[in-house]
JSON list of C-alpha atoms in Angstrom, two decimals:
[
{"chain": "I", "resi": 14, "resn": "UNK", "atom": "CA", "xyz": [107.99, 142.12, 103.30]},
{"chain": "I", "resi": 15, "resn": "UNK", "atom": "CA", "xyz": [111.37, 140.39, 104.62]},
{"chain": "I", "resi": 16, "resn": "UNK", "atom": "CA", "xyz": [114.21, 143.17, 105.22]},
{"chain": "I", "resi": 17, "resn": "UNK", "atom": "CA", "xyz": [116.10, 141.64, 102.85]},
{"chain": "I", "resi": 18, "resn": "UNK", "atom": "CA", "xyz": [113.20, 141.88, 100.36]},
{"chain": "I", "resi": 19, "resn": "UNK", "atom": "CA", "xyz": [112.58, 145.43, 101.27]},
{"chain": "I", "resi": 20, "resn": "UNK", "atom": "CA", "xyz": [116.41, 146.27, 100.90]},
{"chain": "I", "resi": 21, "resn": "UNK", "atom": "CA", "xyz": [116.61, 144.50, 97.36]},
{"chain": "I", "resi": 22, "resn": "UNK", "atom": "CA", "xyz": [113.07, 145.40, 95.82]},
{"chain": "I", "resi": 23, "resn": "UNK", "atom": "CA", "xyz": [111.64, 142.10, 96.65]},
{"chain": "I", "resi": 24, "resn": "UNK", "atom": "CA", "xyz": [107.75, 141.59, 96.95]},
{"chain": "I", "resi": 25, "resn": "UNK", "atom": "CA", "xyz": [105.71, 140.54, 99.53]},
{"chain": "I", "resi": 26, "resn": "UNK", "atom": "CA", "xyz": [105.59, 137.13, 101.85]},
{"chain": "I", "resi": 27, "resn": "UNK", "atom": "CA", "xyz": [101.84, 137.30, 100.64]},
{"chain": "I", "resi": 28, "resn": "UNK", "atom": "CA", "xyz": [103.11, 136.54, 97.25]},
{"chain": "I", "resi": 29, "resn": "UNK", "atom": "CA", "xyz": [105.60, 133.90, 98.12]},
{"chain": "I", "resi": 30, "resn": "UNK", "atom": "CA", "xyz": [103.58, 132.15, 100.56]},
{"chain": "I", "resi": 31, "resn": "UNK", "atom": "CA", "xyz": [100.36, 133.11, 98.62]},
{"chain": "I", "resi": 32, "resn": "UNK", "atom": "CA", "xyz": [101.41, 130.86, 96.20]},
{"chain": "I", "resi": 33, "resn": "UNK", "atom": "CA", "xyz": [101.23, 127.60, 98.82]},
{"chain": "I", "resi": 34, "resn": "UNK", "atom": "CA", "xyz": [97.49, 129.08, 100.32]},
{"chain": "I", "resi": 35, "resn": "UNK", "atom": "CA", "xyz": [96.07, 129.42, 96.66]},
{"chain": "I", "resi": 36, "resn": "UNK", "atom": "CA", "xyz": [97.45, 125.50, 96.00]},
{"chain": "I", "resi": 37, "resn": "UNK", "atom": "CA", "xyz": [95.96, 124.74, 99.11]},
{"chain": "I", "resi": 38, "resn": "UNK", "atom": "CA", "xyz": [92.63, 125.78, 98.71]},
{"chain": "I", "resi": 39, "resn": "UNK", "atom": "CA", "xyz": [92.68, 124.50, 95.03]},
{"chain": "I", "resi": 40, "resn": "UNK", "atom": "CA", "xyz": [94.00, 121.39, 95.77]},
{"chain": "I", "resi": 41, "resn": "UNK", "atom": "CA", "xyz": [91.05, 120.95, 98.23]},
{"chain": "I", "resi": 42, "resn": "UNK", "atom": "CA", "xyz": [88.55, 120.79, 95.95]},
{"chain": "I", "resi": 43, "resn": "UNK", "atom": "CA", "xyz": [90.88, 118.45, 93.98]},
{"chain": "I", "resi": 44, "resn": "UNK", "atom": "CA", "xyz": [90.82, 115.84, 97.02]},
{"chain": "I", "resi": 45, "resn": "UNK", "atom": "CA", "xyz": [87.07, 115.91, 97.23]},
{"chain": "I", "resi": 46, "resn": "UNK", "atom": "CA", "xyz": [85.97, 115.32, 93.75]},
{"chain": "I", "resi": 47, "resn": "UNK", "atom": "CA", "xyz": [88.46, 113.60, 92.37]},
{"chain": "I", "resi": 48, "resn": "UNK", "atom": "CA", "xyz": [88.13, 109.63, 93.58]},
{"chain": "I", "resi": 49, "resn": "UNK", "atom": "CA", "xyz": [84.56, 109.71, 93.07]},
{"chain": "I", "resi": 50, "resn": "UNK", "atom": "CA", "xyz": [84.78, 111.55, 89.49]},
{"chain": "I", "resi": 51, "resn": "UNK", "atom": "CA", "xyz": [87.68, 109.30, 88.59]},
{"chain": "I", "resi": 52, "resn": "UNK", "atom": "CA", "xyz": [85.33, 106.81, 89.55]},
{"chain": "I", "resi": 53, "resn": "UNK", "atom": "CA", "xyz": [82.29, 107.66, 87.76]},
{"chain": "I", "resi": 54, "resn": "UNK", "atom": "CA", "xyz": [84.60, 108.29, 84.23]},
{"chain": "I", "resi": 55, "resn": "UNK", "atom": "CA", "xyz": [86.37, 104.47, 84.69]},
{"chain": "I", "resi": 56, "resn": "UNK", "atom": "CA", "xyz": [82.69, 103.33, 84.94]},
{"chain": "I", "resi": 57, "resn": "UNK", "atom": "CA", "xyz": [81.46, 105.31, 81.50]},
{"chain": "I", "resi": 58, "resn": "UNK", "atom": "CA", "xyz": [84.92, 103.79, 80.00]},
{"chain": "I", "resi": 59, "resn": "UNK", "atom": "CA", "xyz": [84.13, 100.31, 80.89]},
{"chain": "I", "resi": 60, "resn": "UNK", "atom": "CA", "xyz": [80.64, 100.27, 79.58]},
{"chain": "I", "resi": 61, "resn": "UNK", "atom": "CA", "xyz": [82.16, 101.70, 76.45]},
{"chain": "I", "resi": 62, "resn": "UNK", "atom": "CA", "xyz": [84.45, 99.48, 75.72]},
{"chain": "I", "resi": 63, "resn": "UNK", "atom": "CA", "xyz": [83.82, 95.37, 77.46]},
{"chain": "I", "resi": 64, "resn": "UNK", "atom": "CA", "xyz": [86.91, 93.93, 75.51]},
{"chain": "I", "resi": 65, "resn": "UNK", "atom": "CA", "xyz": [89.22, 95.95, 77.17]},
{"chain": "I", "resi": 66, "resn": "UNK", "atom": "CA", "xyz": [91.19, 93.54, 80.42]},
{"chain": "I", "resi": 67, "resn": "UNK", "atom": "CA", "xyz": [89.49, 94.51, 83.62]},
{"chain": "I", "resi": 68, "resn": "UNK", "atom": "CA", "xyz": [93.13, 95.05, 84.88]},
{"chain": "I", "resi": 69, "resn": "UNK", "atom": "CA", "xyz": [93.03, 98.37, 82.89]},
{"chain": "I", "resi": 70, "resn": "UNK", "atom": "CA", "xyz": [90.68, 99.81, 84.42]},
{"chain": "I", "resi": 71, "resn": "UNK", "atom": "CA", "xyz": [91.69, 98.75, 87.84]},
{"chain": "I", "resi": 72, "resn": "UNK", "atom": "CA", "xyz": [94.68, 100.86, 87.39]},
{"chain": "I", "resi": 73, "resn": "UNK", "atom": "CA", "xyz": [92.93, 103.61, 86.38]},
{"chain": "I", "resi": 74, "resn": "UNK", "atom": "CA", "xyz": [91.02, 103.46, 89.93]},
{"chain": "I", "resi": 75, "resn": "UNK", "atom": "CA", "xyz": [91.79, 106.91, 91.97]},
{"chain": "I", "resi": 76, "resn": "UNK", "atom": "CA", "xyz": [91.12, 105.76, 95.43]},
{"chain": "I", "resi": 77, "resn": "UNK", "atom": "CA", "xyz": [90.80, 108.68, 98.45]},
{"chain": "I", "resi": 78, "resn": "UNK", "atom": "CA", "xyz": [94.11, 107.64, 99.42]},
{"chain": "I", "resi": 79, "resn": "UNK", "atom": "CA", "xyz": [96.21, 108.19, 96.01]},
{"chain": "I", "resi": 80, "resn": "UNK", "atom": "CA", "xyz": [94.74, 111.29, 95.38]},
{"chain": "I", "resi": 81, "resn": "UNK", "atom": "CA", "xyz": [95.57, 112.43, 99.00]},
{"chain": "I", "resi": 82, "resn": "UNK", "atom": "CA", "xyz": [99.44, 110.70, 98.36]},
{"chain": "I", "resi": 83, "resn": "UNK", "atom": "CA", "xyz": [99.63, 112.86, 94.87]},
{"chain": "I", "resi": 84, "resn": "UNK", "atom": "CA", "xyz": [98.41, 115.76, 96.57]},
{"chain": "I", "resi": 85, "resn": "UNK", "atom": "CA", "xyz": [100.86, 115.88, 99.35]},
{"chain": "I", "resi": 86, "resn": "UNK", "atom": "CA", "xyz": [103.25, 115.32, 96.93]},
{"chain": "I", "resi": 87, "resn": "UNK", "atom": "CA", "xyz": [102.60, 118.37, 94.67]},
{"chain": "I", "resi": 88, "resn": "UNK", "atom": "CA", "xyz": [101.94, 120.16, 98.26]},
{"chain": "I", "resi": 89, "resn": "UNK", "atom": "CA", "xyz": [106.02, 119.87, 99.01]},
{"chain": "I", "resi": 90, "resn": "UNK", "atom": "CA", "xyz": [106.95, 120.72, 96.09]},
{"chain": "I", "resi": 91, "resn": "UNK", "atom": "CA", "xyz": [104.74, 124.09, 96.48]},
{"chain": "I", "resi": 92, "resn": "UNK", "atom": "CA", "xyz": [105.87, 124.58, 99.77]},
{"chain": "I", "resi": 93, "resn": "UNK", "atom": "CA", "xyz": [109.54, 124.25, 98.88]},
{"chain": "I", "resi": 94, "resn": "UNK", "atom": "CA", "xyz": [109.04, 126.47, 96.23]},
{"chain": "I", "resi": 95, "resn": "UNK", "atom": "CA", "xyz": [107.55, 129.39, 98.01]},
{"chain": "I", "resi": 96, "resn": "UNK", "atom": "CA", "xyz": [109.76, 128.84, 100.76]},
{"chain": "I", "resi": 97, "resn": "UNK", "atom": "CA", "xyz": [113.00, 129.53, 98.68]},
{"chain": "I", "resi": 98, "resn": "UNK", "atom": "CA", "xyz": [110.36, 132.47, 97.06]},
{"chain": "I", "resi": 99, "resn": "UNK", "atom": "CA", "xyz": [110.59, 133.46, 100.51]},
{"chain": "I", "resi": 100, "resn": "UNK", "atom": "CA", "xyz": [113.89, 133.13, 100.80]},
{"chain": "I", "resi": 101, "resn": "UNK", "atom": "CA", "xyz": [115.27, 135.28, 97.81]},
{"chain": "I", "resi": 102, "resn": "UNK", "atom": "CA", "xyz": [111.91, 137.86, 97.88]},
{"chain": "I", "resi": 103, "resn": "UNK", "atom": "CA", "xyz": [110.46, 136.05, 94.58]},
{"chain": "I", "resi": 104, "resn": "UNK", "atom": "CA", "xyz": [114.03, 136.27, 92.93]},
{"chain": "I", "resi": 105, "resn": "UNK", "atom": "CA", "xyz": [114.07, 132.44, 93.11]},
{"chain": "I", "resi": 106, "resn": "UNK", "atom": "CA", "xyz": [113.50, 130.87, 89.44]},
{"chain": "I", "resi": 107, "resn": "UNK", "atom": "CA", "xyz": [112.39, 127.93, 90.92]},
{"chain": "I", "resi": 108, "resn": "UNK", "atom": "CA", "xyz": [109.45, 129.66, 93.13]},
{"chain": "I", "resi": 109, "resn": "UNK", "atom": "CA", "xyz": [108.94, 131.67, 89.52]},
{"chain": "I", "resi": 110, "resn": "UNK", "atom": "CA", "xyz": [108.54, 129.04, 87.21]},
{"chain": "I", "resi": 111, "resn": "UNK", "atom": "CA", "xyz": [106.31, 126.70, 90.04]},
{"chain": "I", "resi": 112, "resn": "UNK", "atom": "CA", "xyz": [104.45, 130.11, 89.90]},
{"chain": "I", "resi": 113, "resn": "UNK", "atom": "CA", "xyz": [103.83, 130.06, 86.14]},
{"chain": "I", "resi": 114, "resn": "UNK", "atom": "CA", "xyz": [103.01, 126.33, 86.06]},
{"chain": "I", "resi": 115, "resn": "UNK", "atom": "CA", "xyz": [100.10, 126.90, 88.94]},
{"chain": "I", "resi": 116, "resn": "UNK", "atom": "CA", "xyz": [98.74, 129.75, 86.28]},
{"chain": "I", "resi": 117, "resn": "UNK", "atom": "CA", "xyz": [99.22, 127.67, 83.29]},
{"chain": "I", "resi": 118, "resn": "UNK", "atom": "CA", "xyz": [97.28, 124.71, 85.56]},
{"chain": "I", "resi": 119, "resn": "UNK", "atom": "CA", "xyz": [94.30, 127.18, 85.81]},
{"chain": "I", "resi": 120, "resn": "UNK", "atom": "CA", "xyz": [93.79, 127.16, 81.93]},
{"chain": "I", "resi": 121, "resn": "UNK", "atom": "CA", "xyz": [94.07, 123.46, 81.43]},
{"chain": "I", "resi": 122, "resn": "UNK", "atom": "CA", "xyz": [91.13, 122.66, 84.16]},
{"chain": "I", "resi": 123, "resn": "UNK", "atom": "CA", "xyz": [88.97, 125.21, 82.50]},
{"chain": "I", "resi": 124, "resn": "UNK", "atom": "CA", "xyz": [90.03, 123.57, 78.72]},
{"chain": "I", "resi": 125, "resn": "UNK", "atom": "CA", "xyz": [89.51, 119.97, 80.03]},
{"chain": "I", "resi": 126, "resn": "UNK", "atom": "CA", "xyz": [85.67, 121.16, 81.52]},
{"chain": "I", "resi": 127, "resn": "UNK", "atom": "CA", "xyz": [84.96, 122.30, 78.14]},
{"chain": "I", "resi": 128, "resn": "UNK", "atom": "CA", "xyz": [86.14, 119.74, 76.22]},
{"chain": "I", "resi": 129, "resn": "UNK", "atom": "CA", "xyz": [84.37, 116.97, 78.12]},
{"chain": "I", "resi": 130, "resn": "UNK", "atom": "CA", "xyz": [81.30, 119.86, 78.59]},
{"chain": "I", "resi": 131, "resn": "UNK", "atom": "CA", "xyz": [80.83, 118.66, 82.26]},
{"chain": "I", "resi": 132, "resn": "UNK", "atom": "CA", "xyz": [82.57, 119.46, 85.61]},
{"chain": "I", "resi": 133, "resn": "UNK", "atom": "CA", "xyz": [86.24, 117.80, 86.40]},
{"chain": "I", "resi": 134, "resn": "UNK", "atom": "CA", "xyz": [87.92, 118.06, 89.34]},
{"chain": "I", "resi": 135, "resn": "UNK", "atom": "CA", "xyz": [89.43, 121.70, 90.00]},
{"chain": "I", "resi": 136, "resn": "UNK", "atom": "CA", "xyz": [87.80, 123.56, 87.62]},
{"chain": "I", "resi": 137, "resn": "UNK", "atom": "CA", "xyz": [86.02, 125.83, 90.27]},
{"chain": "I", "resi": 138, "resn": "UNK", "atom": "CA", "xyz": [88.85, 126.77, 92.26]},
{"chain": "I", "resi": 139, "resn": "UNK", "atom": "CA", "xyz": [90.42, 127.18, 89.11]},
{"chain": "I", "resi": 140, "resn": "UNK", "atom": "CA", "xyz": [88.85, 131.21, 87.52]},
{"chain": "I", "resi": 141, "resn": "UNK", "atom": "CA", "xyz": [88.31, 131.62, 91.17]},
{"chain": "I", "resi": 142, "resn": "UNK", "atom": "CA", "xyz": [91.65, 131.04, 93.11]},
{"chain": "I", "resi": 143, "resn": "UNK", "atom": "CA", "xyz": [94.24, 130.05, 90.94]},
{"chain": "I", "resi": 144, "resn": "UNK", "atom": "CA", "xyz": [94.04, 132.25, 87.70]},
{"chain": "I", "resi": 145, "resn": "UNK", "atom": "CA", "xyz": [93.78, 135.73, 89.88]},
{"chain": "I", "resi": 146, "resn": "UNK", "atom": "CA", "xyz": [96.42, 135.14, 92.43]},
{"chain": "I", "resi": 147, "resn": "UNK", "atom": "CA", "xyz": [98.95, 133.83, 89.47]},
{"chain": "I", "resi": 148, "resn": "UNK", "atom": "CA", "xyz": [98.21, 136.94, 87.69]},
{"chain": "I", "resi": 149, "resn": "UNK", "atom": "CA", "xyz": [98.12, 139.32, 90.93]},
{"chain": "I", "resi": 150, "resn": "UNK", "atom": "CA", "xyz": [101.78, 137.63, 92.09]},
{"chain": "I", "resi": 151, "resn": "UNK", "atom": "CA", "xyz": [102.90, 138.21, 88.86]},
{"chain": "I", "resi": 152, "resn": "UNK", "atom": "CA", "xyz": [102.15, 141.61, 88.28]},
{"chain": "I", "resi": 153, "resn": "UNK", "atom": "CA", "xyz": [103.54, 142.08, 91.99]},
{"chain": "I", "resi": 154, "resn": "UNK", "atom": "CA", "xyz": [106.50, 140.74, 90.72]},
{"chain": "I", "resi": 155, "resn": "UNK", "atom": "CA", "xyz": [107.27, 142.82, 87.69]},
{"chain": "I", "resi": 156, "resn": "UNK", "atom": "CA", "xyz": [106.38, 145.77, 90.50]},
{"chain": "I", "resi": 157, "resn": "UNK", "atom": "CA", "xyz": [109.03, 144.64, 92.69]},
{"chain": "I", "resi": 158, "resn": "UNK", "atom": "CA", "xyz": [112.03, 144.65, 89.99]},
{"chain": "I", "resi": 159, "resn": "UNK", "atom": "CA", "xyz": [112.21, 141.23, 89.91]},
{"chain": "I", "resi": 160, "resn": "UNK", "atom": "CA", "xyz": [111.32, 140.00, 86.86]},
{"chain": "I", "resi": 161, "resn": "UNK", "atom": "CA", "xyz": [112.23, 140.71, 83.70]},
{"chain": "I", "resi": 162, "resn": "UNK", "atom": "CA", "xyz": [111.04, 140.20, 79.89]},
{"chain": "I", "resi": 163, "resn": "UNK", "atom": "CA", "xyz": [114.00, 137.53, 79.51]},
{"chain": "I", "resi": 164, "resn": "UNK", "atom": "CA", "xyz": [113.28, 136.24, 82.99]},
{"chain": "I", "resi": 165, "resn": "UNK", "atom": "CA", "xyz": [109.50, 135.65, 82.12]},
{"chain": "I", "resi": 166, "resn": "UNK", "atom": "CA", "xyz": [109.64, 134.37, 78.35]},
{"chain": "I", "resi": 167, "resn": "UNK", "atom": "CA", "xyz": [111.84, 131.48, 80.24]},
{"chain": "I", "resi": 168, "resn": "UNK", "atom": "CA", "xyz": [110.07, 131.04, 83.24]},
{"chain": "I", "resi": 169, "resn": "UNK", "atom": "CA", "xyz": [106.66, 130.58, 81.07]},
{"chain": "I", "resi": 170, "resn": "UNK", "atom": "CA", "xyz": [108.61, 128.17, 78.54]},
{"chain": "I", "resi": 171, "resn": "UNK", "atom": "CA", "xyz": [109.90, 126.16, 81.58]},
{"chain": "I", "resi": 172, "resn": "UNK", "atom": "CA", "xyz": [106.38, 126.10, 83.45]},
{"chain": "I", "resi": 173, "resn": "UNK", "atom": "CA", "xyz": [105.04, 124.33, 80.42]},
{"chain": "I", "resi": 174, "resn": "UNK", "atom": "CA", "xyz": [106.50, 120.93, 81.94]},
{"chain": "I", "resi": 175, "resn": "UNK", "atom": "CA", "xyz": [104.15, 121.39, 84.59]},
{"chain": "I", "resi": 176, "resn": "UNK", "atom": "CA", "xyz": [102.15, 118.72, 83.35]},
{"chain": "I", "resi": 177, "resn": "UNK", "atom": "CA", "xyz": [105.02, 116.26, 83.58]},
{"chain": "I", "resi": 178, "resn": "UNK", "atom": "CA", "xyz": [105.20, 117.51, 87.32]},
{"chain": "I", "resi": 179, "resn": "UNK", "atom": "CA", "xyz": [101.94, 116.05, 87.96]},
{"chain": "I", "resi": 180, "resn": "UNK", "atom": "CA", "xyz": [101.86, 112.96, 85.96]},
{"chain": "I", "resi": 181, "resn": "UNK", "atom": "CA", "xyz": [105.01, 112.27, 88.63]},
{"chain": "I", "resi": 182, "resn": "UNK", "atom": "CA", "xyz": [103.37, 112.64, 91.66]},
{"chain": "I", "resi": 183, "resn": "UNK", "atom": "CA", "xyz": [100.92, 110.35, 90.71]},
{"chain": "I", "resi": 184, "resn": "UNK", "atom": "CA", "xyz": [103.47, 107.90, 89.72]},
{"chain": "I", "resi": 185, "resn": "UNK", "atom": "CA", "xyz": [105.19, 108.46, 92.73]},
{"chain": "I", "resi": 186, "resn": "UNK", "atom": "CA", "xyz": [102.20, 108.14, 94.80]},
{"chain": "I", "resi": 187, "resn": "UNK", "atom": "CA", "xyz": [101.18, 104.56, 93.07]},
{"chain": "I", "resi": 188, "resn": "UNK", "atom": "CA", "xyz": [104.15, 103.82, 94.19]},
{"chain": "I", "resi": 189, "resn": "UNK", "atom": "CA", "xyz": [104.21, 104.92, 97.26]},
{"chain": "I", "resi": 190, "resn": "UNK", "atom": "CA", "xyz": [100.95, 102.87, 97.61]},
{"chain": "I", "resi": 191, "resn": "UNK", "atom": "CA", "xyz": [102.11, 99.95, 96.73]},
{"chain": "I", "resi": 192, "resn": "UNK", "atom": "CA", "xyz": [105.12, 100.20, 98.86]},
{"chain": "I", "resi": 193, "resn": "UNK", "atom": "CA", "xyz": [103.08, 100.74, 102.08]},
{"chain": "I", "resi": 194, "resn": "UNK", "atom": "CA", "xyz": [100.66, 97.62, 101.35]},
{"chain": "I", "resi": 195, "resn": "UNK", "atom": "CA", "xyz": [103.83, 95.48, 100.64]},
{"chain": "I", "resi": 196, "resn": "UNK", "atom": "CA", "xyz": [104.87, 96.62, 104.29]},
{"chain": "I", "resi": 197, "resn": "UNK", "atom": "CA", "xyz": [101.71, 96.60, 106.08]},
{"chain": "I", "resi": 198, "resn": "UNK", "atom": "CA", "xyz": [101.17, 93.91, 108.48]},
{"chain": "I", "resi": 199, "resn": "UNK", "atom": "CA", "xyz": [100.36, 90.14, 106.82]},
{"chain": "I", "resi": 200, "resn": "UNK", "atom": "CA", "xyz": [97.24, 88.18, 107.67]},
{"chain": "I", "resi": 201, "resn": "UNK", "atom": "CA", "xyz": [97.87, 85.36, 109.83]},
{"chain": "I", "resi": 202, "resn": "UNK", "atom": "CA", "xyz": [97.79, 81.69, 107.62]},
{"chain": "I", "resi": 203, "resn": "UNK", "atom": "CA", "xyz": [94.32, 80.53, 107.62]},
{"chain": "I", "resi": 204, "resn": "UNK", "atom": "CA", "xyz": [94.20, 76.79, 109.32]},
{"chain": "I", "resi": 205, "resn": "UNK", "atom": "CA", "xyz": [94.35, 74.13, 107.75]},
{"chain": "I", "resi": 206, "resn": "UNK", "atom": "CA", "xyz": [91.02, 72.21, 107.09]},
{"chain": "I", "resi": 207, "resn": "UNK", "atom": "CA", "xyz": [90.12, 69.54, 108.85]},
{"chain": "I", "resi": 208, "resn": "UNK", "atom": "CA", "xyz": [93.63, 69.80, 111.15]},
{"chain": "I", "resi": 209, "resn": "UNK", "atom": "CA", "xyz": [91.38, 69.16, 114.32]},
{"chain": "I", "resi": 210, "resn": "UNK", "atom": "CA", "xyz": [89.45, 66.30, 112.71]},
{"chain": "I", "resi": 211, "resn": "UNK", "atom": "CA", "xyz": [92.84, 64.59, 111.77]},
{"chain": "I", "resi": 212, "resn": "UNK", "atom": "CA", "xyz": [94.15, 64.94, 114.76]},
{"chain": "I", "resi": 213, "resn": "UNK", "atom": "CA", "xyz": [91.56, 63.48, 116.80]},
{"chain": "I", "resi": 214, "resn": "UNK", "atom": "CA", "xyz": [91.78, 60.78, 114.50]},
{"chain": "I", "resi": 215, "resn": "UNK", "atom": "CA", "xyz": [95.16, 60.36, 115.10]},
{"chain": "I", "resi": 216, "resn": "UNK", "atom": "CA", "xyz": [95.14, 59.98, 118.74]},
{"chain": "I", "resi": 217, "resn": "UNK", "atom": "CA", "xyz": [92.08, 57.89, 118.25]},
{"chain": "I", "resi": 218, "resn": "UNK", "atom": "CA", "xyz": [93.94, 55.03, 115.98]},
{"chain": "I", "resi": 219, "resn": "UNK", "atom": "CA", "xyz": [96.81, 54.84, 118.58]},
{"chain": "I", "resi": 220, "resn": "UNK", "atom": "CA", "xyz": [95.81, 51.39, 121.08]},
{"chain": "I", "resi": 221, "resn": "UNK", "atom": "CA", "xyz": [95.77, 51.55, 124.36]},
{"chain": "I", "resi": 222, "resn": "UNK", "atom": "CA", "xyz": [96.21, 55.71, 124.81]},
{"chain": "I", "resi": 223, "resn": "UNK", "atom": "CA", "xyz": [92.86, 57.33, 126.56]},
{"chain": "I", "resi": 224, "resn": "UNK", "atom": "CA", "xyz": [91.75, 60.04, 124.27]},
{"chain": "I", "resi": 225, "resn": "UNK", "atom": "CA", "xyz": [91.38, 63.17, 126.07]},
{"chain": "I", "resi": 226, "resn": "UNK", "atom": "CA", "xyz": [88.40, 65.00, 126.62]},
{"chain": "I", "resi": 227, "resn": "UNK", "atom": "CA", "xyz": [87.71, 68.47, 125.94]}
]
């Protein structure tokens, strides 16, 4: 515990910074299913539907390297969060209510398996990790003194945006995406066809001038 958490009441840097290990692992299992699931559900989609504009599905695509973007993403935004958790020994709203969303997050993954009655990406990690360190961190909490009712009813009604958190990342990370293929290097212009042919020709039709071997 920080001295200025133990002075205070505060809890434990293995709550705070608890919070970034448990997205960590989580979001691992995230990185490594979730391309080729995305994949695999674009593919039952298509098949389902013909008439809808290939373009659709195209930017439906997950590649390895927008989920890894998105990820990262979500990853500061965790970090930050436990950092100023840190900080303020869990006083911080903003580590609370990133808190309530990652426990909230657990409940969707396990609601979404169940719905589609086959695995999605997370939903392992998910009763494993996420669900008992939210609801260990926020018992510790409530055992520190620092949360209260008031404090939680608002921090649970703000965590419900959650959702709108990671619909941004993956926004963001699109583009993100697109920005760094817009800067990439450019292929060099093909040649033009027949530009050696023509040329020969050229020097060929001129009287008089010796045409060069090669």
């Amino acid at each position: 515990m920080s001295e200025r958490g133990a002075e205070s009441g505060g809890v434990s840097p293995a709550v705070t910074w608890g919070l970034l290990a448990a997205f960590a692992v989580h979001d691992l299992e995230e990185l490594a299913t979730l391309p080729g699931w995305a994949a695999a559900q674009v593919d039952r989609l298509r098949e389902s539907h013909p008439r809808v504009p290939e373009s659709v599905w195209s930017a439906m695509t997950v590649t390895p390297g927008h989920a890894a973007t998105a990820i990262g993403l979500m990853g500061l935004v965790v970090g930050a969060a436990s950092a100023d958790g840190a900080r303020t020994g869990g006083r911080s709203p903003f580590f609370q209510t990133v808190l309530a969303g990652f426990g909230l997050h657990a409940v969707s993954h396990v609601a979404q398996s169940a719905g589609l009655g086959r695995y999605t990406p997370g939903v392992v990690t998910a009763p494993l990790v996420v669900a008992p360190f939210s609801l260990w961190a926020w018992r510790e909490l409530r055992r520190g003194g620092v949360l209260g009712e008031a404090d939680a009813r608002t921090t649970v009604a703000a965590a419900m945006l959650f959702p709108l958190g990671i619909l941004g990342v993956h926004a963001a990370a699109f583009g993100v995406r697109r920005l760094a293929r817009r800067a990439g290097p450019r292929r060099p212009a093909a040649p033009r066809r027949g530009g050696r042919a023509a040329a020969d020709r050229s020097v060929t039709a001129q009287p008089g001038r010796p045409r060069k071997r090669a």
